[in-house]
GROMACS .gro file of C-alpha atoms in nm:
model
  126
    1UNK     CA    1  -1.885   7.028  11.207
    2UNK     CA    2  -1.959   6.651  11.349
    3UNK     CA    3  -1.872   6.397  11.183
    4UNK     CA    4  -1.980   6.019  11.274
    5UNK     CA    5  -1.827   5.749  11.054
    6UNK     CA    6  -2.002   5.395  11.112
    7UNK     CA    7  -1.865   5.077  10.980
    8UNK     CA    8  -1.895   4.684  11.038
    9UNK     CA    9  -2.220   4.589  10.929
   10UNK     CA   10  -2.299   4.278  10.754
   11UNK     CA   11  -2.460   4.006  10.636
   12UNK     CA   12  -2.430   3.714  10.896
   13UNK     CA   13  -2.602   3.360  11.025
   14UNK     CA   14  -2.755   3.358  11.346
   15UNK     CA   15  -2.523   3.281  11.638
   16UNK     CA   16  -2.289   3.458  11.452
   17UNK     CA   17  -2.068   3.793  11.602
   18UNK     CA   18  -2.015   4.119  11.459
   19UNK     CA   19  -1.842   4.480  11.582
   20UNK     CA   20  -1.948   4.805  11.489
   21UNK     CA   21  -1.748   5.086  11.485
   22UNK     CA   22  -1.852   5.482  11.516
   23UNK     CA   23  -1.588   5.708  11.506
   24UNK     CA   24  -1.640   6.062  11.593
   25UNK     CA   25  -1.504   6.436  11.501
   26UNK     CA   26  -1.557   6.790  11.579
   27UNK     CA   27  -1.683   6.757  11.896
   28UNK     CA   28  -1.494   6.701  12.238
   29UNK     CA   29  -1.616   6.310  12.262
   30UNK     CA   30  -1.485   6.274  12.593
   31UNK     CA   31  -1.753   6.464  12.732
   32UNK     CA   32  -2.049   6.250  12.605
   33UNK     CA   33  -2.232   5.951  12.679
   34UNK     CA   34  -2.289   5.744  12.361
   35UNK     CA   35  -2.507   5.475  12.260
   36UNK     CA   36  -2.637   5.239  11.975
   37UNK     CA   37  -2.942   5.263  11.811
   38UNK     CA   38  -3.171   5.030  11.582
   39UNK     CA   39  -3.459   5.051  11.366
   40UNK     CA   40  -3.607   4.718  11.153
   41UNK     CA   41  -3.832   4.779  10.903
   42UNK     CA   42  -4.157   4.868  10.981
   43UNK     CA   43  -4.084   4.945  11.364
   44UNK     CA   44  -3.953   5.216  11.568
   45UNK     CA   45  -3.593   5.323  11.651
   46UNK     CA   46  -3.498   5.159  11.932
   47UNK     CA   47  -3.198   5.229  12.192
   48UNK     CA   48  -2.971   4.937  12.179
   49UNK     CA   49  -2.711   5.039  12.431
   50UNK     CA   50  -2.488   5.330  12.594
   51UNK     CA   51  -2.207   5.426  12.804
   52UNK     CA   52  -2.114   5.675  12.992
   53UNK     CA   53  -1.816   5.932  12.912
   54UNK     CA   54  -1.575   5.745  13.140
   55UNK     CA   55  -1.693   5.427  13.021
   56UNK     CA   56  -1.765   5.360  13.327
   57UNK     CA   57  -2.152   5.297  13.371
   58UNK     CA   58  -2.324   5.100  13.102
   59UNK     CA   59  -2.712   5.000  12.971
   60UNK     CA   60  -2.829   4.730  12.756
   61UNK     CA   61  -3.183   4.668  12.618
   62UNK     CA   62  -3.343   4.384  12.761
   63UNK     CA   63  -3.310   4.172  12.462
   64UNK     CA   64  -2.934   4.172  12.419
   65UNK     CA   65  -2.789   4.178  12.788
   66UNK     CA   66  -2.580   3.899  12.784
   67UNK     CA   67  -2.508   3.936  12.410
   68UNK     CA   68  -2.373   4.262  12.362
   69UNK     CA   69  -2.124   4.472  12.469
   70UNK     CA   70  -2.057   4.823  12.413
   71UNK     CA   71  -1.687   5.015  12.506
   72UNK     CA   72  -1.547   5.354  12.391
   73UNK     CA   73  -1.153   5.448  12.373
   74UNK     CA   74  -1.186   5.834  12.436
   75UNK     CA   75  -0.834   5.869  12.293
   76UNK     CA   76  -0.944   5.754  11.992
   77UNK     CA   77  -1.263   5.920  11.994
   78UNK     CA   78  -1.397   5.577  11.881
   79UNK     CA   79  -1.712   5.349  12.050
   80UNK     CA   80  -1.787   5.022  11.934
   81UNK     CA   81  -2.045   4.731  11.979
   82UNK     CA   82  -1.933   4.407  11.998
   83UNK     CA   83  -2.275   4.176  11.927
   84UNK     CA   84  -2.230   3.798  11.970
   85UNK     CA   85  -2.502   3.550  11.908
   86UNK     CA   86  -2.684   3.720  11.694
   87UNK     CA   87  -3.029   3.670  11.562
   88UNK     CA   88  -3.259   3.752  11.292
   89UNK     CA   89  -3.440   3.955  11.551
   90UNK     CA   90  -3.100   4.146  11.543
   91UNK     CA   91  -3.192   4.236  11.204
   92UNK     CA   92  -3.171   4.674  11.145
   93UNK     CA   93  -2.996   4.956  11.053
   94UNK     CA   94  -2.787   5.003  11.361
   95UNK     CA   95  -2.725   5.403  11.451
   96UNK     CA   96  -2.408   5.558  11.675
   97UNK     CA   97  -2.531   5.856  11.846
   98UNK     CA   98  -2.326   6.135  12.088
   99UNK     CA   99  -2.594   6.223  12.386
  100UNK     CA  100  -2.599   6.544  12.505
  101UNK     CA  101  -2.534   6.483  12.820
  102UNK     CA  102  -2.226   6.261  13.034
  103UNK     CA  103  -2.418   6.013  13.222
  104UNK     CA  104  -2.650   5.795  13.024
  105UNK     CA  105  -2.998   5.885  12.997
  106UNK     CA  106  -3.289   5.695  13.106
  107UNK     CA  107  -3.574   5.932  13.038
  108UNK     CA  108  -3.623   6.091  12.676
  109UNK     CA  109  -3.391   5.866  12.536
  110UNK     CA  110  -3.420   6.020  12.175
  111UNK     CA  111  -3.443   6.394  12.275
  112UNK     CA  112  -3.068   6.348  12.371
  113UNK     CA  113  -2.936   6.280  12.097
  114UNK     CA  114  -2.752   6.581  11.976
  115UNK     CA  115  -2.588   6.370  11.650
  116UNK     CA  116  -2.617   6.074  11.495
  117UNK     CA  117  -2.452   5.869  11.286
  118UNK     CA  118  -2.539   5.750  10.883
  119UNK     CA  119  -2.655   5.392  11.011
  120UNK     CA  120  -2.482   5.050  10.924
  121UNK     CA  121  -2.701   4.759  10.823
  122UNK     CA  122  -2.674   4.414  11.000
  123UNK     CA  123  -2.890   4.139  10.852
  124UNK     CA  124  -2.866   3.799  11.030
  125UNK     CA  125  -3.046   3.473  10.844
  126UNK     CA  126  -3.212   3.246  11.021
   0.00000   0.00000   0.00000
């Protein structure tokens, strides 16, 4: 059985940093792209970032290139998102999700999601 444990959200300022954390089990992580995912209230889930199983190809979402950064330690079947000046446009339940597949994706983004995480809120105030 997968399990996805999600930690470090929070209530912050803006231009403030956080890191999430997504750890995974029961499933052989080092064969999956992962990524971040976030949905505000009263909009769609949105893909945030992801990397590939090596690590070594990444995507950002327009909006928080520059800001972001997302890394995975397969030996520690662990991926995290480091998010610096953050904004209350930043503000969602942020989602760690396994792809299906060992490159990224860049069509039918949501489709390859095999599992996903419980969700960690981040709220940033203006």
């Amino acid at each position: 059985q997968v399990r996805i444990v999600e930690s470090g959200g929070d209530l912050v300022q803006t231009g403030d940093s956080l890191r999430l954390s997504c750890t995974v089990s029961g499933l052989a992580f080092d064969l999956y792209s992962m990524g971040w995912f976030r949905q505000a209230p009263g909009k769609e889930r949105e893909g945030v970032s992801c990397i590939s199983r090596t690590g070594d190809t990444r995507f950002y979402e327009d909006s928080v290139t520059e800001r972001f950064a997302t890394s995975r330690d397969n030996a520690k079947n662990s991926h995290v998102l480091e998010m610096d000046s953050l904004k209350p446009e930043d503000t969602a339940m942020y989602y760690c999700a396994v792809f299906g597949v060992p490159q990224c994706p860049t069509e039918n983004i949501e489709q390859l999601v095999i599992d996903w995480g419980q969700g960690t809120q981040v709220t940033v105030s203006s």
